[in-house]
PDB file of C-alpha atoms in Angstrom:
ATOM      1  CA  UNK W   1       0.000   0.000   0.000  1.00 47.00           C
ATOM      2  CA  UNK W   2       1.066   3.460  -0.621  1.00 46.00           C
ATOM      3  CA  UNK W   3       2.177   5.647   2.491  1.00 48.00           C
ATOM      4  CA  UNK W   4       0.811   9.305   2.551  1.00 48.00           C
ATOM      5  CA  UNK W   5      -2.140   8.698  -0.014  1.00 47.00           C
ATOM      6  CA  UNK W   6      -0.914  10.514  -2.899  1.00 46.00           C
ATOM      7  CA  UNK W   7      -2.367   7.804  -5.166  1.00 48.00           C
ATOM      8  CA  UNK W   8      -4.262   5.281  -5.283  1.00 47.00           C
ATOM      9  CA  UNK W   9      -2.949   1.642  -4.362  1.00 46.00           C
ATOM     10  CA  UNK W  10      -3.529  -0.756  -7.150  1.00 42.00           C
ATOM     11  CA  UNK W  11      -6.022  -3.253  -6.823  1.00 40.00           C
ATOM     12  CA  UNK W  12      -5.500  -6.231  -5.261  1.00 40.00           C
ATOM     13  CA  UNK W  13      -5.986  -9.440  -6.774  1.00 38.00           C
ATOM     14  CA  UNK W  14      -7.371 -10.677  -2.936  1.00 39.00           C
ATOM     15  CA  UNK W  15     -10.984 -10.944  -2.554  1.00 37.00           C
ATOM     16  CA  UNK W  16     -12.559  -9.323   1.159  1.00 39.00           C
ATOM     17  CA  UNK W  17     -15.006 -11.327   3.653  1.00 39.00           C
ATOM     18  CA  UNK W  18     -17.924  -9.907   3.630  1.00 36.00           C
ATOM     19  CA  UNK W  19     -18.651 -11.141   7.025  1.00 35.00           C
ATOM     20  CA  UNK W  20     -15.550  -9.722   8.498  1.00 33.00           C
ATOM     21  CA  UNK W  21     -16.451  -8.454  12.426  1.00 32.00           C
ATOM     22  CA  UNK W  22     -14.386  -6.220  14.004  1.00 31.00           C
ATOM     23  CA  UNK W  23     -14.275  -7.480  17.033  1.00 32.00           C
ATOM     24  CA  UNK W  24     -12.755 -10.304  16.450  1.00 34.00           C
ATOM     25  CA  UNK W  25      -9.520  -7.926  15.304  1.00 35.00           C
ATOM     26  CA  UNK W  26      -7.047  -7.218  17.325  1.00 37.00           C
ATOM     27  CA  UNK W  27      -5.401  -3.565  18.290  1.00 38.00           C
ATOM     28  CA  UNK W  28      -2.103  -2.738  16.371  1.00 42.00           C
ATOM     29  CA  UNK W  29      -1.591   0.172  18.100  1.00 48.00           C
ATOM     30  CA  UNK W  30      -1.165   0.323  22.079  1.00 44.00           C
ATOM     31  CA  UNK W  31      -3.057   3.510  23.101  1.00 55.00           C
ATOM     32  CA  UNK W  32      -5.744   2.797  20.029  1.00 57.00           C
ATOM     33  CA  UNK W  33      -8.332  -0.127  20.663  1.00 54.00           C
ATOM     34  CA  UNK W  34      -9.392  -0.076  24.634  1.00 43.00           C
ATOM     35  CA  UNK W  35      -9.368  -3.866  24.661  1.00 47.00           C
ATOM     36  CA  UNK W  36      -7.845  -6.477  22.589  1.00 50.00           C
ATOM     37  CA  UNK W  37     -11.267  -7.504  20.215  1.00 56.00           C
ATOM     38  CA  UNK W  38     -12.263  -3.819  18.760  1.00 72.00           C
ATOM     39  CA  UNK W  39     -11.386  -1.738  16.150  1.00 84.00           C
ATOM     40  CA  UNK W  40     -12.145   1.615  16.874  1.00 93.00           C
ATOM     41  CA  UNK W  41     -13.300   3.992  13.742  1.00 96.00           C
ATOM     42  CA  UNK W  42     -13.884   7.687  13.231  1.00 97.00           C
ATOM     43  CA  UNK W  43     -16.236   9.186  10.838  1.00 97.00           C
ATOM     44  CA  UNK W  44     -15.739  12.926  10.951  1.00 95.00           C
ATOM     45  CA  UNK W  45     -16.604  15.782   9.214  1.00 94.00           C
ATOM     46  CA  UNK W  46     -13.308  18.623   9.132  1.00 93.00           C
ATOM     47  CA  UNK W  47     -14.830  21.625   7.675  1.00 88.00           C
ATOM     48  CA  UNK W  48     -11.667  22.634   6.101  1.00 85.00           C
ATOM     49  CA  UNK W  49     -13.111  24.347   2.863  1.00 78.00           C
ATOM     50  CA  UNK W  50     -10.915  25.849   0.251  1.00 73.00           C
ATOM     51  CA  UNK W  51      -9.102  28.849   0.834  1.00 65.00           C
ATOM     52  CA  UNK W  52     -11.477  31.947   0.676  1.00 60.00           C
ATOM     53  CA  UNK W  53     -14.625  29.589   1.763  1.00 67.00           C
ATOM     54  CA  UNK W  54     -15.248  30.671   4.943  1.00 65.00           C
ATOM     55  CA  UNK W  55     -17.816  31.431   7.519  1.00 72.00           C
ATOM     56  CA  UNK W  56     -16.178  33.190  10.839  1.00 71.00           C
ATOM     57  CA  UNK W  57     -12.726  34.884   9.400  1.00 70.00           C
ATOM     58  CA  UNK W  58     -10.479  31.476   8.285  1.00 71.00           C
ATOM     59  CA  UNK W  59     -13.162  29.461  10.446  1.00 79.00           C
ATOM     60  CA  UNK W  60      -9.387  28.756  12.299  1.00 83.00           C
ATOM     61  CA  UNK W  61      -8.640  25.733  10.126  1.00 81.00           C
ATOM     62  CA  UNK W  62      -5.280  26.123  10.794  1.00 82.00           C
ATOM     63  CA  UNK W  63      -5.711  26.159  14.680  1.00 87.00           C
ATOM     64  CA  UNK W  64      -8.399  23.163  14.279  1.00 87.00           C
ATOM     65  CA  UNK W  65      -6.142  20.700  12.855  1.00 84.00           C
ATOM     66  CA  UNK W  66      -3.442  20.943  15.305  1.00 87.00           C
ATOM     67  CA  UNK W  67      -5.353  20.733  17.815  1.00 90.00           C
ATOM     68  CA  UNK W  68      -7.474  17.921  16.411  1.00 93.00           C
ATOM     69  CA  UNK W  69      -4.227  15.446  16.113  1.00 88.00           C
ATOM     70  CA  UNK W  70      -4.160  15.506  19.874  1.00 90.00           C
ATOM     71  CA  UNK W  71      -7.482  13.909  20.567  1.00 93.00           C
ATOM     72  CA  UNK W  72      -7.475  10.948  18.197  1.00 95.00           C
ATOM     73  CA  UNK W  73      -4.634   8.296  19.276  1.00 93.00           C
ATOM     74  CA  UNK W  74      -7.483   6.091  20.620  1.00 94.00           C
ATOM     75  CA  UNK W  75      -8.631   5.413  16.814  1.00 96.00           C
ATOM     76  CA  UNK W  76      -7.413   2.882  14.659  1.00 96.00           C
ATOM     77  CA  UNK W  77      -8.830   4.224  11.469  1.00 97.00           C
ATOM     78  CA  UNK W  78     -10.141   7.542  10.282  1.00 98.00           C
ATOM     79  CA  UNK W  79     -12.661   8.460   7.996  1.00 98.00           C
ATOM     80  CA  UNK W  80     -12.551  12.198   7.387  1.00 97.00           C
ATOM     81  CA  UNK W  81     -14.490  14.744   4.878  1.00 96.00           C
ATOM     82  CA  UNK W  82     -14.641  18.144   3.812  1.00 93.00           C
ATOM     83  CA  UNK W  83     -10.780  18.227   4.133  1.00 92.00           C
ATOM     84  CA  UNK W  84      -9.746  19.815   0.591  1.00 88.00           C
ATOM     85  CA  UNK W  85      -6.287  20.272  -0.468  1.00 86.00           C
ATOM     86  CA  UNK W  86      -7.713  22.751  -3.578  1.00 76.00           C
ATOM     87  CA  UNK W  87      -5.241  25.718  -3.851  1.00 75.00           C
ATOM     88  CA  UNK W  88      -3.496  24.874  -0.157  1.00 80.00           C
ATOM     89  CA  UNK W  89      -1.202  22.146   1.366  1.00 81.00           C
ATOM     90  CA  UNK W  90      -3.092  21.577   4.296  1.00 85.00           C
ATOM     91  CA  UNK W  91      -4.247  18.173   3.516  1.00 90.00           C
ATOM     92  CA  UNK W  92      -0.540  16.733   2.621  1.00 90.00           C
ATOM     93  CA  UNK W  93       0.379  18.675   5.570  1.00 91.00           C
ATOM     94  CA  UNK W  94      -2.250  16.604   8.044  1.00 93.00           C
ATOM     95  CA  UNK W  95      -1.405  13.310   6.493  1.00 94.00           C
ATOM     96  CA  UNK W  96       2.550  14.016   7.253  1.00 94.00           C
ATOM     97  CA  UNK W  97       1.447  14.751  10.882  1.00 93.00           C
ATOM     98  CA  UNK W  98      -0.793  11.418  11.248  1.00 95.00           C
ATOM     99  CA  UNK W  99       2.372   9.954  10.133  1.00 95.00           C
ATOM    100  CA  UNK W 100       3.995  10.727  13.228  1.00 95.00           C
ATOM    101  CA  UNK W 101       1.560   9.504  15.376  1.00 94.00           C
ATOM    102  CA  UNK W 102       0.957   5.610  13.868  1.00 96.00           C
ATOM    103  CA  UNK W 103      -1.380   6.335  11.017  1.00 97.00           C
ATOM    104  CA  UNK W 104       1.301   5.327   8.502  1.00 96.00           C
ATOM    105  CA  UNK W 105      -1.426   4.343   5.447  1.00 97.00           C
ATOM    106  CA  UNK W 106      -3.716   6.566   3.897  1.00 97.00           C
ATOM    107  CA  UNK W 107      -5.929   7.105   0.856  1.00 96.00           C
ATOM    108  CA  UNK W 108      -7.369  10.608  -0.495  1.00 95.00           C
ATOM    109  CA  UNK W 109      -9.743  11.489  -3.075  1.00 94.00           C
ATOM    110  CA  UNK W 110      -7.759  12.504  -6.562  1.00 89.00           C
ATOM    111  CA  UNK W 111      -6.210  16.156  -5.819  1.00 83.00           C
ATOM    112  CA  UNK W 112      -7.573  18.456  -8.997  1.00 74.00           C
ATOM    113  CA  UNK W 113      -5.255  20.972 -10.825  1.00 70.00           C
ATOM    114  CA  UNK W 114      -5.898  24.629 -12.235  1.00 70.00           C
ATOM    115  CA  UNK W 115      -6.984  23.340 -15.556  1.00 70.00           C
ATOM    116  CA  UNK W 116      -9.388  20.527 -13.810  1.00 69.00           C
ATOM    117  CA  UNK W 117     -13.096  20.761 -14.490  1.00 73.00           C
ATOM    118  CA  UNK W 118     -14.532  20.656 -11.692  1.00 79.00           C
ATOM    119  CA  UNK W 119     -11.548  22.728 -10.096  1.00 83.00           C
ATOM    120  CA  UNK W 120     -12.310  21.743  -6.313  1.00 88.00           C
ATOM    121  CA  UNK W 121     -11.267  18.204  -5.502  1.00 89.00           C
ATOM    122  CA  UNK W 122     -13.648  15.942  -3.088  1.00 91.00           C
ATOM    123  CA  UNK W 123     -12.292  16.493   0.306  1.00 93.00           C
ATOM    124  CA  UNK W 124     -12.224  12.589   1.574  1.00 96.00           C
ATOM    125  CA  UNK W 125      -8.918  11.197   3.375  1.00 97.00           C
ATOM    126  CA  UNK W 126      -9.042   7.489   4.971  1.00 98.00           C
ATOM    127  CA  UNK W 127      -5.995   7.408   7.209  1.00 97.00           C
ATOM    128  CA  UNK W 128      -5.511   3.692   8.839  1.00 97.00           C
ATOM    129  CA  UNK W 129      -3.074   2.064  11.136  1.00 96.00           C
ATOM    130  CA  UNK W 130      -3.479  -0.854   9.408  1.00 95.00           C
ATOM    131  CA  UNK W 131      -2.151  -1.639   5.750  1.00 95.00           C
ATOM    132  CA  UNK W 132      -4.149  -0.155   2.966  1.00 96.00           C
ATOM    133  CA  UNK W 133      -4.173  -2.868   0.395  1.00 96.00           C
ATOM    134  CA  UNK W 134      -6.503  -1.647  -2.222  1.00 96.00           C
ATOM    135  CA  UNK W 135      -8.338   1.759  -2.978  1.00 97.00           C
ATOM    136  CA  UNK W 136     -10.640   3.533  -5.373  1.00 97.00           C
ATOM    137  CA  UNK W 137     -12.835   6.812  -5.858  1.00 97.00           C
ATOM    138  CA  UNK W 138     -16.081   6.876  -7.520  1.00 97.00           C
ATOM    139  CA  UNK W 139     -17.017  10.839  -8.747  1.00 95.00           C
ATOM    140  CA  UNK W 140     -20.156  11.375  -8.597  1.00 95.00           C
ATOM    141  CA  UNK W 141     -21.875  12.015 -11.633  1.00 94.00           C
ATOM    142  CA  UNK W 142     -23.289  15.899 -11.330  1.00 89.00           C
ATOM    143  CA  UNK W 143     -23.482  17.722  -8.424  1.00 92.00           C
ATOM    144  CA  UNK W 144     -25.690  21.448  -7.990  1.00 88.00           C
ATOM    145  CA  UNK W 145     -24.972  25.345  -7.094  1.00 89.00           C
ATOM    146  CA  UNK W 146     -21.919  25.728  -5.378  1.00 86.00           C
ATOM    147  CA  UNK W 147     -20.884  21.739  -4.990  1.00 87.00           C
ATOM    148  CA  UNK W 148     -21.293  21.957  -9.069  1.00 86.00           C
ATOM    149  CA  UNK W 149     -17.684  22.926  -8.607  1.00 86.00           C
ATOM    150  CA  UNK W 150     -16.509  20.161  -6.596  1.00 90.00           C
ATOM    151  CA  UNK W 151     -15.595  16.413  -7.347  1.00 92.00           C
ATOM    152  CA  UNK W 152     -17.367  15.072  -4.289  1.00 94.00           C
ATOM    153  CA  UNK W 153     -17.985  11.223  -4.625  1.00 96.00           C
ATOM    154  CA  UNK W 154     -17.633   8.137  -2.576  1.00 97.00           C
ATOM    155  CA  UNK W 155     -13.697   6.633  -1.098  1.00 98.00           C
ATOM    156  CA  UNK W 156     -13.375   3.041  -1.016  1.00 98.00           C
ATOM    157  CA  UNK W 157     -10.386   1.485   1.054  1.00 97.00           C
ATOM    158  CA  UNK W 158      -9.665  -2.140   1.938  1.00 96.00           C
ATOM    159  CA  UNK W 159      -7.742  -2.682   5.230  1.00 95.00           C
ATOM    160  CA  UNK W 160      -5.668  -5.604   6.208  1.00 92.00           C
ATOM    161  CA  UNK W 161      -6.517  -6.458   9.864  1.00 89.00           C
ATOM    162  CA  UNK W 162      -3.915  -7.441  11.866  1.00 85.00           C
ATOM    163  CA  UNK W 163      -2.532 -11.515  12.065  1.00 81.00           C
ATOM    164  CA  UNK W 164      -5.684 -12.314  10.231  1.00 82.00           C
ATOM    165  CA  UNK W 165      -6.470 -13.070   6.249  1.00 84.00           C
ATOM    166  CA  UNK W 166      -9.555 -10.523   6.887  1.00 87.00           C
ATOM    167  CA  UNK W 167     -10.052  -7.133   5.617  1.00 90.00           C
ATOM    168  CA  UNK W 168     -11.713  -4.324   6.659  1.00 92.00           C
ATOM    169  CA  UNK W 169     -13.832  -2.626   3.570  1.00 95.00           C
ATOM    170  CA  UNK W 170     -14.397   1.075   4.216  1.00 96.00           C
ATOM    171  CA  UNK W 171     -16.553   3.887   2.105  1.00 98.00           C
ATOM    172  CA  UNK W 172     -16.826   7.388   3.054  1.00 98.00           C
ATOM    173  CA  UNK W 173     -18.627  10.271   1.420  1.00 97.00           C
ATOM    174  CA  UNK W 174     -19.926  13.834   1.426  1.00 95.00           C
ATOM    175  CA  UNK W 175     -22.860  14.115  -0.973  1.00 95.00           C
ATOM    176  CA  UNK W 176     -24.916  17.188  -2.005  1.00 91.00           C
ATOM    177  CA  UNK W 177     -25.160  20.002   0.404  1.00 89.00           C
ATOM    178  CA  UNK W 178     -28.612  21.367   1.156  1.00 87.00           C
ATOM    179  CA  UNK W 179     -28.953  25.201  -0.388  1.00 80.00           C
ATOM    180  CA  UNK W 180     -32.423  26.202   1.060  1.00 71.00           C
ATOM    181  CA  UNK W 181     -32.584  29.526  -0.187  1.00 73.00           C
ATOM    182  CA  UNK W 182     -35.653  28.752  -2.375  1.00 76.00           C
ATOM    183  CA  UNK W 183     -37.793  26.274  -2.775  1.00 82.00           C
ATOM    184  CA  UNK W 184     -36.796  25.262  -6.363  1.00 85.00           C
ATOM    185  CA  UNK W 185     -33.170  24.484  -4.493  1.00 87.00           C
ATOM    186  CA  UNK W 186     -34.461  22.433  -2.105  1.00 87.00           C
ATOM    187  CA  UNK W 187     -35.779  19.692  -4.774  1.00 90.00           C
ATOM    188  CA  UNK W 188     -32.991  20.184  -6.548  1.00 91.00           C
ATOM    189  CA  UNK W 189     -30.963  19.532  -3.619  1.00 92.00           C
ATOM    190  CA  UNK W 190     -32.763  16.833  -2.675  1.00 92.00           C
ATOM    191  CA  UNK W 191     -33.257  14.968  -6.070  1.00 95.00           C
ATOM    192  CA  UNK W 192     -29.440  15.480  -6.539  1.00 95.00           C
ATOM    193  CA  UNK W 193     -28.571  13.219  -3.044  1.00 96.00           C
ATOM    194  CA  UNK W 194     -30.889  10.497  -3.837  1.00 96.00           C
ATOM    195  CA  UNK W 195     -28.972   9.807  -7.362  1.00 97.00           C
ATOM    196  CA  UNK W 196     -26.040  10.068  -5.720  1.00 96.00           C
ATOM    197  CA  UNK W 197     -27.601   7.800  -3.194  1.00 97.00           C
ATOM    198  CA  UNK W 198     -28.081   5.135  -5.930  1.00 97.00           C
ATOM    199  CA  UNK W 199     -24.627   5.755  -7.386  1.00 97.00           C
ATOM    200  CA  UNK W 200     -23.074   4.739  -3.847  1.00 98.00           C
ATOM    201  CA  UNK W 201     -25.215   1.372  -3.765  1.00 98.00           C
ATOM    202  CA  UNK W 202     -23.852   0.809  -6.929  1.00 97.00           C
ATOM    203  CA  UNK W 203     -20.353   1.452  -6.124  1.00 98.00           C
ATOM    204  CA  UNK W 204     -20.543  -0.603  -2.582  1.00 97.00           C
ATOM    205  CA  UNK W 205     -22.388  -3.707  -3.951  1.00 97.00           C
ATOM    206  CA  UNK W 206     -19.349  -3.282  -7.065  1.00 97.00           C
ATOM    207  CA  UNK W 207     -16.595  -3.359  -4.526  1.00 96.00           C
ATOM    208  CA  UNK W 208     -17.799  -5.933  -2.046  1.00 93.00           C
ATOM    209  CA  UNK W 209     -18.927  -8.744  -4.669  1.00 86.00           C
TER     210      UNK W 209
END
């Protein structure tokens, strides 16, 4: 697996079991699982927008994600959105930092470039204790108003648990935001997430067949 997520591991020819239970994993980490049969997992939502996306000055994204490193060494695996690296370093920044604290395998959404249409990549980072042994992104097919500028879509990773043959399959997403400034936007908003909703069953029931 790739260290430090810049790309996408290539697929592995091993097949996951869909019955896999985490607690029957063990810890690989000593201040991570609080007992010997869990796997502990974070789902959590940065709000690091692009630069000049902001709500209360910078929102203190900088002063968030120092701070945030020091409250997560009980987790074995992280899945985090809204964490763009459009037009700032911040996300190869954060993955260099979980580094230093155990979470030496990670897995990002593709990073977009000046001449990329949309311009604003999808924000998604997996970062794992565990070996990352296979990865992929599915881009959602449209997205509305402002997120019509964004490549939001769905992050697949598959995690080798420790001294087992299992894996862990992981997805994590940020769909279509809710713009409620008119009624017209609120269907829209709403028709938008439940095609994306399908497009996600499609892509899970793809990767764990």
């Amino acid at each position: 697996a790739k260290k430090q997520g810049e790309k996408l591991p290539k697929k592995s020819s091993s097949t996951s079991n869909k019955k896999t239970k985490m607690e029957e994993t063990e810890p690989l980490h000593p201040e991570s699982s609080s007992s010997s049969n869990s796997l502990k997992v974070l789902t959590y939502n940065m709000y690091m927008r692009p630069p000049g996306v902001h709500t209360n000055l910078s929102d203190y994204k900088d002063d968030r994600l120092f701070d945030f490193k020091n409250h997560v060494n009980k987790y074995d695996v992280m899945c985090l959105q809204e964490l763009f690296d459009t037009f700032h370093g911040r996300k190869s920044d954060f993955i260099h930092e979980m580094t230093k604290i155990g979470f030496t395998y990670s897995l990002k959404s593709p990073s977009n470039s000046w001449w990329s249409r949309p311009i604003i990549d999808g924000g998604l980072l997996i970062v794992s204790r565990y070996p990352v042994v296979e990865g992929d992104y599915r881009q959602f097919q449209y997205g509305i108003l402002s997120d019509g500028v964004t490549s939001k879509g769905i992050l697949f990773a598959k995690i080798q648990l420790p001294q087992s043959t299992r894996s862990l399959c992981l997805f994590t997403t940020h769909m279509q935001a809710s713009y409620v400034g008119c009624e017209k936007n609120r269907k829209r908003c709403l028709e938008c997430r439940m095609h994306q909703t399908r497009e996600i069953r499609e892509f899970i029931e793809e990767k764990i067949s």
